[in-house]
Coordinates of C-alpha atoms in Angstrom, one line a residue:
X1 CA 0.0 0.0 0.0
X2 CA 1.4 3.5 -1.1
X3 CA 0.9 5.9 2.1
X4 CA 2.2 9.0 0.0
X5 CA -0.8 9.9 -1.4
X6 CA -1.8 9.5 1.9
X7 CA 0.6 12.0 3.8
X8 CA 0.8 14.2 1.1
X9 CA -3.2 14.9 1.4
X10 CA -2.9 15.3 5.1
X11 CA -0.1 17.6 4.9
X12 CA -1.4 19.7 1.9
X13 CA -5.0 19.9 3.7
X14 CA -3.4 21.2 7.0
X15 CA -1.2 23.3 5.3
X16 CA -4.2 25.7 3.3
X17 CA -6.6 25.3 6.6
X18 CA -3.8 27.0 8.5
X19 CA -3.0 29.2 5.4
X20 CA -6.7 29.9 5.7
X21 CA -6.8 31.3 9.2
X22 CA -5.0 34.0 7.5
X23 CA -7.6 35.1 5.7
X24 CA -11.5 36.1 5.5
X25 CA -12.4 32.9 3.2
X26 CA -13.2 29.8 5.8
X27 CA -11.3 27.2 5.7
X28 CA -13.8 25.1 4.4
X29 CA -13.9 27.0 0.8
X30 CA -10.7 27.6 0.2
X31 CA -9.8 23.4 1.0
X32 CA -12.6 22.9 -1.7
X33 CA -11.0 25.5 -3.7
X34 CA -7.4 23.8 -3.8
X35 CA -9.0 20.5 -4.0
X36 CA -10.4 20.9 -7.3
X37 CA -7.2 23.0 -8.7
X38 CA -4.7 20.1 -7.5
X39 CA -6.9 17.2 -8.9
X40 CA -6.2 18.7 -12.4
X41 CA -2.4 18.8 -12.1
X42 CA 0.0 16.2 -13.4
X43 CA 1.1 13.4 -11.5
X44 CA -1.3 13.6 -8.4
X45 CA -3.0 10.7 -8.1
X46 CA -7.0 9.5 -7.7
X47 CA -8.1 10.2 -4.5
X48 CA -11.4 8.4 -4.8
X49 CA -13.6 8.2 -1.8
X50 CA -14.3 4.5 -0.4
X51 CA -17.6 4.2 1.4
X52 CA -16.6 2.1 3.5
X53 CA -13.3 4.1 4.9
X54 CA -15.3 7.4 5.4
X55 CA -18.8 6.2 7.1
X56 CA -16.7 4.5 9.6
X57 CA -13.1 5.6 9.8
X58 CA -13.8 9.2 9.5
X59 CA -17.5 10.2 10.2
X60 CA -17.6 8.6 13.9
X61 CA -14.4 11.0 15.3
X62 CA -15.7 13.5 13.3
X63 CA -19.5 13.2 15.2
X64 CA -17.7 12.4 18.5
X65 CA -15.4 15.5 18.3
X66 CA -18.7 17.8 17.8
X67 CA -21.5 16.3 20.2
X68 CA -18.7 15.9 22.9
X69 CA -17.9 19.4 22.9
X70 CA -22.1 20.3 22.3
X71 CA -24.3 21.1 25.7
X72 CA -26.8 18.1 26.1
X73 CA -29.1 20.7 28.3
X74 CA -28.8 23.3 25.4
X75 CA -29.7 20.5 23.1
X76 CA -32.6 19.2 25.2
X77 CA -33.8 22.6 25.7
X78 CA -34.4 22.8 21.8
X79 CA -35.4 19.4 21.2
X80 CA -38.5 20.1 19.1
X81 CA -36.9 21.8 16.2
X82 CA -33.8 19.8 16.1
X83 CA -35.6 16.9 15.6
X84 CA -38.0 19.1 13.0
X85 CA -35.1 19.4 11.0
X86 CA -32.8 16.0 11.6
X87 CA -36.0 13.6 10.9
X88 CA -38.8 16.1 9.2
X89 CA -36.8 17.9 7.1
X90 CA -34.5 15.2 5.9
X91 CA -37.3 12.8 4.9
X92 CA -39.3 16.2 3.2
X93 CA -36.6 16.9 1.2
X94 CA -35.9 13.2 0.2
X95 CA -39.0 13.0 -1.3
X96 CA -38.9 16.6 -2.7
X97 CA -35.6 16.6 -4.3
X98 CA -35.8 12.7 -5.4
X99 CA -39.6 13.5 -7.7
X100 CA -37.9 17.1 -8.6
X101 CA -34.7 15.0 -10.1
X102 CA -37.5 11.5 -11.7
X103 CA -38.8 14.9 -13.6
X104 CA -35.8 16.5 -15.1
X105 CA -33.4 13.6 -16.0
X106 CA -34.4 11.4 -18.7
X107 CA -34.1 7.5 -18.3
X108 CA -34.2 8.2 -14.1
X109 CA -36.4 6.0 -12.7
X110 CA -37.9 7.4 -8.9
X111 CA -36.4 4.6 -6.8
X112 CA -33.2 5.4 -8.1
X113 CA -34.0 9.4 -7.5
X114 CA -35.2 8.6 -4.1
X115 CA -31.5 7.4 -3.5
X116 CA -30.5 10.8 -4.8
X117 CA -32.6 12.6 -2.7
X118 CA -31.2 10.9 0.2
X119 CA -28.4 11.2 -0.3
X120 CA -28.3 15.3 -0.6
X121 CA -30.8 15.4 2.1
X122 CA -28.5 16.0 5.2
X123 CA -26.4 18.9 6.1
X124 CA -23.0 18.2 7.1
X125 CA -22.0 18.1 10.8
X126 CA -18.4 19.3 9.4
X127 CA -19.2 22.5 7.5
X128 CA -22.4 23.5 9.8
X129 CA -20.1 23.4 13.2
X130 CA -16.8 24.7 10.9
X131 CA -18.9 27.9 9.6
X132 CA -21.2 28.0 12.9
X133 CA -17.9 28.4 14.3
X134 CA -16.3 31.1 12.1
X135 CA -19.4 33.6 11.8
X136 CA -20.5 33.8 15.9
X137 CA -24.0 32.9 15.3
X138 CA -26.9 33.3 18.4
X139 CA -26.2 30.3 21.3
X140 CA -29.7 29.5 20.2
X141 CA -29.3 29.1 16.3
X142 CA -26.0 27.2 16.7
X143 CA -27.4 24.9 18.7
X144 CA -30.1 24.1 16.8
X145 CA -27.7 24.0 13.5
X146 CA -25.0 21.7 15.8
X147 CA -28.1 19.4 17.1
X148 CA -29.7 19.1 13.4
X149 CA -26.1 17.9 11.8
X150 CA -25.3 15.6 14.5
X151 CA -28.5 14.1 14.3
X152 CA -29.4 14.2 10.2
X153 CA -27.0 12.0 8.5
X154 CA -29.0 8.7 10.6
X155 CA -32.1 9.6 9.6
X156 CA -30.5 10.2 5.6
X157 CA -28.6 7.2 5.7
X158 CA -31.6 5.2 6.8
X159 CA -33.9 7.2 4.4
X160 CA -30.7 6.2 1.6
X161 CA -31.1 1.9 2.7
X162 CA -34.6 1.8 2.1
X163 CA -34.4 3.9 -1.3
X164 CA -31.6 1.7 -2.2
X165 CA -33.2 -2.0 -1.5
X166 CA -36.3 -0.1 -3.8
X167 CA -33.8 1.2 -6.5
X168 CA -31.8 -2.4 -6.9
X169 CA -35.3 -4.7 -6.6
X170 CA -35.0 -5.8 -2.9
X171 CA -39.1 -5.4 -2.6
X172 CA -38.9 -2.8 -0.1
X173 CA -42.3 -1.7 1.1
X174 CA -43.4 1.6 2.9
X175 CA -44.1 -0.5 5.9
X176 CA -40.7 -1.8 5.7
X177 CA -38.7 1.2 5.6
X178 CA -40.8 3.1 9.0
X179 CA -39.9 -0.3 10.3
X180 CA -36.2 -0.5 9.6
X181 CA -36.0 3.5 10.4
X182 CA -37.4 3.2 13.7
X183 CA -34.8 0.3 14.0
X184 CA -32.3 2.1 13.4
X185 CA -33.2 4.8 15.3
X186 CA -34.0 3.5 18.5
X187 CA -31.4 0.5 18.2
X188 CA -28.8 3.7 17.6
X189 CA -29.8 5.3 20.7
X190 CA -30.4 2.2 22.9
X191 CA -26.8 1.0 21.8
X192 CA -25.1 4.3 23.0
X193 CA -27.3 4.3 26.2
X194 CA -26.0 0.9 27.3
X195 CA -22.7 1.6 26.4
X196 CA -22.1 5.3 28.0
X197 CA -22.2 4.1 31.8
X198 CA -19.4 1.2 31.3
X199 CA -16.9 3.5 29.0
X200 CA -17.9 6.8 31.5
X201 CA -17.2 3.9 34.4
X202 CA -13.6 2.5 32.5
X203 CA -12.7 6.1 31.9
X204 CA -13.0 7.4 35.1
X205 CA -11.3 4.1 37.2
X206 CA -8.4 4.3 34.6
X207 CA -5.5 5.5 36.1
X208 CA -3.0 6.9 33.8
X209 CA -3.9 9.8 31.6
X210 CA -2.8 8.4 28.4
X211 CA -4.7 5.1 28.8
X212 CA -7.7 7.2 29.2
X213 CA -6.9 9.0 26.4
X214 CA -6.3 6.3 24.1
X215 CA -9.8 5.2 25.5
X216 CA -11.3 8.6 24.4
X217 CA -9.9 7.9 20.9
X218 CA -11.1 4.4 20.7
X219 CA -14.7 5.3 21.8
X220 CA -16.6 6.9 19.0
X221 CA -15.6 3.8 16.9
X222 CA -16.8 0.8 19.5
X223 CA -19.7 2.8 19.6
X224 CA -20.4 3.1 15.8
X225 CA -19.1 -0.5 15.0
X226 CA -21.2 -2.3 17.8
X227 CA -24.4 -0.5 16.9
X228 CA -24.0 -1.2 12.8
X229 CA -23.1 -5.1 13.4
X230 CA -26.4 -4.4 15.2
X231 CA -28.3 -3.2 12.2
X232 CA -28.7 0.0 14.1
X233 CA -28.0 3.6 13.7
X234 CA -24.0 4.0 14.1
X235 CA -24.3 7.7 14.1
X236 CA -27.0 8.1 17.0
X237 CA -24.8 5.9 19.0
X238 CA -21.9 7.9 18.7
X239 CA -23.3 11.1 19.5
X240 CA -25.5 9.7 22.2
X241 CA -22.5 8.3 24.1
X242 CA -20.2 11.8 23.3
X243 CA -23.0 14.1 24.9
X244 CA -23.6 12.2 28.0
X245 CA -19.7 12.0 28.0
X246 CA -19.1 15.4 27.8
X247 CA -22.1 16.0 30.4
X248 CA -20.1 13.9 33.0
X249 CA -16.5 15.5 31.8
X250 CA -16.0 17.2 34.8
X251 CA -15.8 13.9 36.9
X252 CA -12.7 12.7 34.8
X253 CA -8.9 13.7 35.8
X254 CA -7.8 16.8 35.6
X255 CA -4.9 15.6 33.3
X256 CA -7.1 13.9 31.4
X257 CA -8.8 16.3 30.2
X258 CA -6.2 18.9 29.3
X259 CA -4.8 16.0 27.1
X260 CA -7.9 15.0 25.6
X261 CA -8.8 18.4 24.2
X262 CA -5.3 18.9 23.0
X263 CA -5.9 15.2 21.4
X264 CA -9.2 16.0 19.7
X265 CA -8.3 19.4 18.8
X266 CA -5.4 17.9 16.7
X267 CA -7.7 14.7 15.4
X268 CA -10.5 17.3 14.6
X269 CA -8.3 20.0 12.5
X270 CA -7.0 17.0 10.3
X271 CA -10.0 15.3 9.7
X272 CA -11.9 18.3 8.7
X273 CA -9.3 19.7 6.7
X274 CA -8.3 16.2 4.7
X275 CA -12.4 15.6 4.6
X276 CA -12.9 19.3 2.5
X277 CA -9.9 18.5 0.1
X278 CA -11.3 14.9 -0.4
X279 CA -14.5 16.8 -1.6
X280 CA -12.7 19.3 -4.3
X281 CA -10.6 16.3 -5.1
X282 CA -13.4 14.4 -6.4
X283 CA -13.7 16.2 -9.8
X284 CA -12.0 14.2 -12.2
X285 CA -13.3 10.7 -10.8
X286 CA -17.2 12.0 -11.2
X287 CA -16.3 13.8 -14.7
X288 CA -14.9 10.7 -16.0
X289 CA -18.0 9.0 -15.2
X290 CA -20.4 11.2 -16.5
X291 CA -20.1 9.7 -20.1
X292 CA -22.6 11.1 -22.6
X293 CA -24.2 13.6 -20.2
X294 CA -21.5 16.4 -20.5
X295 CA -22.6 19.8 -21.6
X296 CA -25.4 22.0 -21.2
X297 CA -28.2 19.3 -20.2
X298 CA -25.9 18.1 -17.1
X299 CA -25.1 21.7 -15.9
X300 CA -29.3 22.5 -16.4
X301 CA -29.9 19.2 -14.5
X302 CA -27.2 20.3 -11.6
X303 CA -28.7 23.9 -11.5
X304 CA -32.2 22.7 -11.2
X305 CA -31.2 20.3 -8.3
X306 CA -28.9 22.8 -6.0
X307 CA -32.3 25.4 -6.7
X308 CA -34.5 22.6 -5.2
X309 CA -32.0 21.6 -2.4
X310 CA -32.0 25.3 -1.2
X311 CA -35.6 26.2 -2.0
X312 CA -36.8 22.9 -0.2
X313 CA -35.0 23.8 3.1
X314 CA -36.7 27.7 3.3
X315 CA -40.4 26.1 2.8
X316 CA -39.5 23.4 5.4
X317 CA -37.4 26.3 8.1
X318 CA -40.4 28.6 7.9
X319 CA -43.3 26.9 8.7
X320 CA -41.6 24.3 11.3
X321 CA -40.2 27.4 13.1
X322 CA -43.7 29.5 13.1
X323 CA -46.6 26.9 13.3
X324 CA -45.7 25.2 16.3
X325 CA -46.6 28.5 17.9
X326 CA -50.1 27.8 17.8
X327 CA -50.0 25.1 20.5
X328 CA -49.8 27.5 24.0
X329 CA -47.5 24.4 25.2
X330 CA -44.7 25.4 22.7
X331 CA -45.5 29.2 23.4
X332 CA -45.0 28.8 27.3
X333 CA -41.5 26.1 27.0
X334 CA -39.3 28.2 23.7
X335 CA -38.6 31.5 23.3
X336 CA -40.0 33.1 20.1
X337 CA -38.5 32.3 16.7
X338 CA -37.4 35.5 14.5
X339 CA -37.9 35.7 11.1
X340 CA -34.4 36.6 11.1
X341 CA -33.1 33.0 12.9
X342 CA -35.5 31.3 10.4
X343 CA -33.3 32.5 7.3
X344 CA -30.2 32.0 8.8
X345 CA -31.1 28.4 10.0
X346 CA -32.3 28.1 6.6
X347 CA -29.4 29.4 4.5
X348 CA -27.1 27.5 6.5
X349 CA -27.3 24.2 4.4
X350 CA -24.3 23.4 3.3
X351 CA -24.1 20.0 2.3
X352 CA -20.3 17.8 2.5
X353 CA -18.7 15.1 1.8
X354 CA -21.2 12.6 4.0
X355 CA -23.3 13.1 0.8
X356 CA -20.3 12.5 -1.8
X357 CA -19.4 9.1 0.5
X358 CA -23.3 7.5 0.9
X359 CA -22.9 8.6 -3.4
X360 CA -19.7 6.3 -3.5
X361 CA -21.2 3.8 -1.6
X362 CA -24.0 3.1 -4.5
X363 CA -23.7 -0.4 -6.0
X364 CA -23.1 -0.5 -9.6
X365 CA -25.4 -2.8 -10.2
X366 CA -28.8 -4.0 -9.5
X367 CA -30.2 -7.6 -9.2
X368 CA -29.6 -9.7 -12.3
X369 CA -26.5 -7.8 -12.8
X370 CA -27.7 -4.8 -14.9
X371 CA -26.3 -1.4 -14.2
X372 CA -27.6 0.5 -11.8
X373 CA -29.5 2.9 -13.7
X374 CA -28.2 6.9 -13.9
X375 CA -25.2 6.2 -10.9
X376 CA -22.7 8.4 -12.6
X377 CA -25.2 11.0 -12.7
X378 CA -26.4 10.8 -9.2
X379 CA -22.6 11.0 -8.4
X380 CA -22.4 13.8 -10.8
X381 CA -25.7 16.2 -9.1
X382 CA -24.3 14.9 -5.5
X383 CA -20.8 16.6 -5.8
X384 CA -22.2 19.7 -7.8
X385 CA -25.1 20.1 -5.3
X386 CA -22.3 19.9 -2.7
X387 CA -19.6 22.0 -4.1
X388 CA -22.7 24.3 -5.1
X389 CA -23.7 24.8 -1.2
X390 CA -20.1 25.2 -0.2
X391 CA -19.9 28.2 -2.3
X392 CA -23.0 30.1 -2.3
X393 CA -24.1 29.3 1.2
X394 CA -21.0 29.3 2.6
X395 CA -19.9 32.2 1.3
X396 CA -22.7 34.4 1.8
X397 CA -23.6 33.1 5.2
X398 CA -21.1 35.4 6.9
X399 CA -22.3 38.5 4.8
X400 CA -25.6 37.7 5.7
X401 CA -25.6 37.5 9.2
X402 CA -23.8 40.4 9.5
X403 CA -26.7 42.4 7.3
X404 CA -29.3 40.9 9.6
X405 CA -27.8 42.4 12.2
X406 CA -28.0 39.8 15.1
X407 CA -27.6 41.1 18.7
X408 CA -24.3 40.0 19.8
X409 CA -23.2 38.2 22.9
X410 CA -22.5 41.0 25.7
X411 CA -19.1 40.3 26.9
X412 CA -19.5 42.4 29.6
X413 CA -22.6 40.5 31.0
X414 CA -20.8 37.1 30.7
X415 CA -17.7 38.8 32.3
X416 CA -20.1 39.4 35.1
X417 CA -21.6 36.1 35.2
X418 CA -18.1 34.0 35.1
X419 CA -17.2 36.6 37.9
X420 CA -20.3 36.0 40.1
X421 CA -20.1 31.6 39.7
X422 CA -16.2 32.3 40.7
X423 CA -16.9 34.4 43.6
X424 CA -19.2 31.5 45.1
X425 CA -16.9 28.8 44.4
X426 CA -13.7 30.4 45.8
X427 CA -16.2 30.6 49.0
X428 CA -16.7 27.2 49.3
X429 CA -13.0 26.5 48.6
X430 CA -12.1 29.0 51.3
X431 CA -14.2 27.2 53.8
X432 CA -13.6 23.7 52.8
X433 CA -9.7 25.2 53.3
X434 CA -10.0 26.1 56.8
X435 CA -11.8 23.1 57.7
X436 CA -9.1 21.2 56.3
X437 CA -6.5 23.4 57.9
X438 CA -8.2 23.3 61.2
X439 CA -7.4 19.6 61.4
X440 CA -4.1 18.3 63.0
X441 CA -3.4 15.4 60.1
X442 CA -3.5 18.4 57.4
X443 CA -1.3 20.5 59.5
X444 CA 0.7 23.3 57.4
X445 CA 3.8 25.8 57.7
X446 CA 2.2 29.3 57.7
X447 CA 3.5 30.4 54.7
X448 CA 2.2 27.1 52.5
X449 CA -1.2 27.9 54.1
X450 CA -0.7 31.9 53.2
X451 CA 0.3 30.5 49.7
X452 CA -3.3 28.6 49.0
X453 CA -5.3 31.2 50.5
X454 CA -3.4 33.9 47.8
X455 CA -4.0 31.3 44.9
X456 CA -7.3 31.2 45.9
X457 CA -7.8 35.2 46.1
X458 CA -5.9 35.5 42.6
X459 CA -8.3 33.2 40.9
X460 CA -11.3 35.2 42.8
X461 CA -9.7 38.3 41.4
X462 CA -8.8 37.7 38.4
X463 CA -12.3 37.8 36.8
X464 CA -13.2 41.0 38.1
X465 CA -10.0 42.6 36.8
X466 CA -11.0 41.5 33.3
X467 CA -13.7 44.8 33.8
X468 CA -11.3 47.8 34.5
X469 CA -10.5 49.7 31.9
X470 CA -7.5 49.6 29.2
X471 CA -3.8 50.6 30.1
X472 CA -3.7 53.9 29.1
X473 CA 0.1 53.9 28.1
X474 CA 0.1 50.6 25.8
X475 CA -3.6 50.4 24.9
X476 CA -3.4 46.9 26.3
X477 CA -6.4 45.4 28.6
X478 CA -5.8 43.9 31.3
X479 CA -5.5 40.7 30.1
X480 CA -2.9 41.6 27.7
X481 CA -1.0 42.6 30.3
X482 CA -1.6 40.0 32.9
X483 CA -0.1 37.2 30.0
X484 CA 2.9 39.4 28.9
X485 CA 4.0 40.5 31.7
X486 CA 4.0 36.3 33.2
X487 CA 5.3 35.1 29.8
X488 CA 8.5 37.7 29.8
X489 CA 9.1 36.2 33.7
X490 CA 8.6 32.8 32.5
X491 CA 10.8 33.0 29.6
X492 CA 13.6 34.5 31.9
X493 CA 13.6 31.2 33.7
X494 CA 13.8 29.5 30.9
X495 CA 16.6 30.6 29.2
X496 CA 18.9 30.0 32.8
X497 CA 17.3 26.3 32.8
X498 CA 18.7 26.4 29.0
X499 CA 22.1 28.1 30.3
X500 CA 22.1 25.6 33.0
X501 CA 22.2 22.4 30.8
X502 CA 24.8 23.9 28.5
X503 CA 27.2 24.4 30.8
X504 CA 26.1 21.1 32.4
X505 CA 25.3 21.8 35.8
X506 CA 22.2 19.9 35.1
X507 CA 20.8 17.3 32.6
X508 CA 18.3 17.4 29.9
X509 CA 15.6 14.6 32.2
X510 CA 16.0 17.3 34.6
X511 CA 15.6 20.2 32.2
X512 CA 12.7 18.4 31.1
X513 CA 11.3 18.5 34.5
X514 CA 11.7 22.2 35.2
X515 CA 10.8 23.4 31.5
X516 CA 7.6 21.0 31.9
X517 CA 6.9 23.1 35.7
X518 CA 7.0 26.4 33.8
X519 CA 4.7 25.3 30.8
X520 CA 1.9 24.4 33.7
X521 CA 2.5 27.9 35.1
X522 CA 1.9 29.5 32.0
X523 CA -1.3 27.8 30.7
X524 CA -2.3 28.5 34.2
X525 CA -1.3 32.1 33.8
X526 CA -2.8 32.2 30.3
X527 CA -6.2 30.7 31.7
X528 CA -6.4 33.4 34.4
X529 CA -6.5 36.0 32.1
X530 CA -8.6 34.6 29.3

């Protein structure tokens, strides 16, 4: 097996995303971008997406990654239109999309359009979070975007099985697909709710921090295999085990989890960034096998599907958002929608390269061995409806939010609320200190004692000092300050560690040791200040 392709798409991929950061475009478009300008140069080779490598090598971590990091009580809290728009929508514009498509394309037959619809049904988790992340959107409309794309791709991918036993000549019956969705569903959910206890349990009665971070990185794939040998939903079992691990985070060491969010920031930058430059580098493999349909009646068949992909989602977004408000039980539980939220939530639709993989993963042919009828064309509308997202939506989503106008978070406010939860915990670590002092076993020189109380006081402080006003000299805040000022002090030891070894008055296990004491002192002094 050649690995160069391999490392050279990893490398390449981090290289623009961090090239990217650089500049206004996101990431995202400008990995698409490169993508499709490097597949046409000479000598780089196929880099053709296998089904079966992406749905479970890549699309687990990447699920994991997100739901971990998402708030299950945010999520809970919007429920109802998460699952409008992971299960409603999906299925609405399966159907919509897939008749749209049996229309237009000639020789398409509406099973295998159903398959197409499908698979362009779900937004992807990747570009939703990646953009939601980029632009600042309302807590409330990212969580609804981040719920919706963690949740979508089981319901498409169900929706996409059913289509496909119709499309090849299984004899799949309505009856039988609402059978093997709820299947899927609930055996997704059930898997991850038996398995979240024992992996919460095995991570938090590990003992060494790397164990339980090789744990971490093994999860989100025991979770996703167990569930599909179980002919249940992979993805609901992932993200149902991530959020009720990331609820119960704070119970795991402290060691843990600085390394574990190191790890899966690492794991999550390359996976995102090789998963965009997969998508651009997918051109020449779907234009090769678009045979006779080159030209104007395959660009008028590709514009014609991206119109109803992104017409579909606004007459699905508004309604869902507004009716609901009829029923007083909806009006007393959720804040009001804004017309406003509604066209952001619907504009944000990009779709990625889930779609182009469930594409890949089409058979070629049917039963009794004929071809499956129009695949390189459903390959072909997949990647342009994708690519076609990417660009307009993703580019315009920025724009747009910023024309709307949408309150932003008062930093201020949340100063003062980060302030007011530090102020009562330092009280309870102040009198949990005494009583700990007052006892003989925990006995301490005064000037140890002194020392906690002062760390404690320093962390009480150092919230509140976040709200005075600018140095007037520099310009800096207070924060700026705070980290330069300890990073110029910190450096200074570390260059006489450095001397030190030099001149051999101590070794490098030792340096080591010291250099590793003043890295903890600055994240500690960075964290204070942030």
């Amino acid at each position: 097996m050649d690995v160069m392709p391999l490392l050279l798409l990893v490398a390449g991929s981090a290289a623009v995303a961090g090239a990217a950061r650089r500049t206004p475009v996101p990431a995202p478009l400008l990995l698409v971008a490169v993508g499709l300008v490097v597949a046409y140069l000479p000598g780089v080779p196929d880099y053709t997406l296998d089904p079966h490598v992406v749905l479970p090598l890549l699309l687990p971590p990447l699920l994991y990654t997100s739901a971990v990091d998402s708030s299950y009580l945010d999520l809970r809290a919007q429920l109802r239109p998460v699952a409008l728009l992971s299960v409603g929508y999906v299925l609405f514009a399966t159907f919509a999309v897939g008749w749209v498509a049996y229309l237009i394309v000639p020789g398409l037959p509406l099973t295998a359009a159903l398959v197409l619809g499908a698979v362009v049904a779900p937004p992807d988790a990747v570009a939703a979070t990646a953009v939601a992340r980029r632009v600042g959107l309302p807590s409330r409309i990212t969580t609804i975007l981040q719920g919706e794309s963690l949740l979508n791709d089981a319901t498409a991918i169900t929706a996409y099985k059913v289509a496909l036993a119709a499309a090849v000549g299984e004899g799949a019956t309505w009856a039988g697909g609402v059978q093997e969705f709820l299947v899927a569903a609930f055996g997704g959910v059930g898997v991850g709710l038996v398995l979240m206890a024992p992996l919460h349990w095995l991570r938090t009665h590990l003992r060494e921090a790397l164990l339980q971070n090789t744990l971490s990185l093994l999860i989100p794939f025991v979770a996703y295999g167990v569930a599909e040998q179980l002919h249940a939903s992979g993805v609901l079992a992932v993200v149902t085990v991530a959020l009720y691990l990331g609820h119960r985070a704070w119970e795991v060491d402290f060691a843990t989890r600085l390394q574990e969010e190191a790890v899966w920031k690492m794991v999550a930058f390359v996976l995102e960034s090789a998963v965009f430059a997969l998508i651009g580098l997918q051109l020449p493999v779907v234009l090769r096998g678009l045979g006779a349909y080159r030209g104007a009646d395959a660009a008028w068949y590709a514009l014609v599907v991206f119109l109803v992909v992104v017409v579909v989602r606004f007459v699905w977004v508004y309604p869902s958002a507004f009716v609901p408000r009829l029923l007083r039980r909806v009006r007393e539980r959720e804040e009001n929608p804004t017309w406003r939220g509604a066209m952001v939530t619907a504009w944000a639709g990009m779709r990625g390269v889930v779609s182009l993989a469930i594409a890949f993963s089409i058979p070629l042919t049917v039963h009794g061995g004929a071809p499956f009828p129009q695949r390189n064309m459903i390959l072909f509308l997949t990647f342009t409806t994708v690519i076609g997202t990417l660009v307009v939506q993703g580019l315009t989503l920025p724009p747009l939010i910023r024309v709307l106008k949408f309150p932003g978070r008062d930093p201020r406010a949340a100063t003062l609320a980060e302030a007011n939860a530090q102020a009562q915990a330092s009280l309870a670590a102040e009198r949990r200190l005494e009583e700990l002092l007052a006892d003989e076993r925990n006995a301490l020189p005064p000037p140890l004692a002194d020392r906690l109380r002062a760390v404690l006081e320093r962390r009480r402080n150092a919230v509140w000092e976040r709200l005075g006003q600018t140095n007037p000299v520099t310009g800096e805040s207070v924060d700026d300050t705070y980290r330069r000022l300890s990073r110029d002090m910190i450096s200074a030891e570390r260059a006489v560690f450095v001397r030190l070894r030099d001149g051999r008055y101590i070794d490098d296990e030792m340096l080591r040791t010291l250099l590793r004491r003043l890295d903890l002192e600055e994240a500690a002094a960075y964290r204070e200040a942030a």
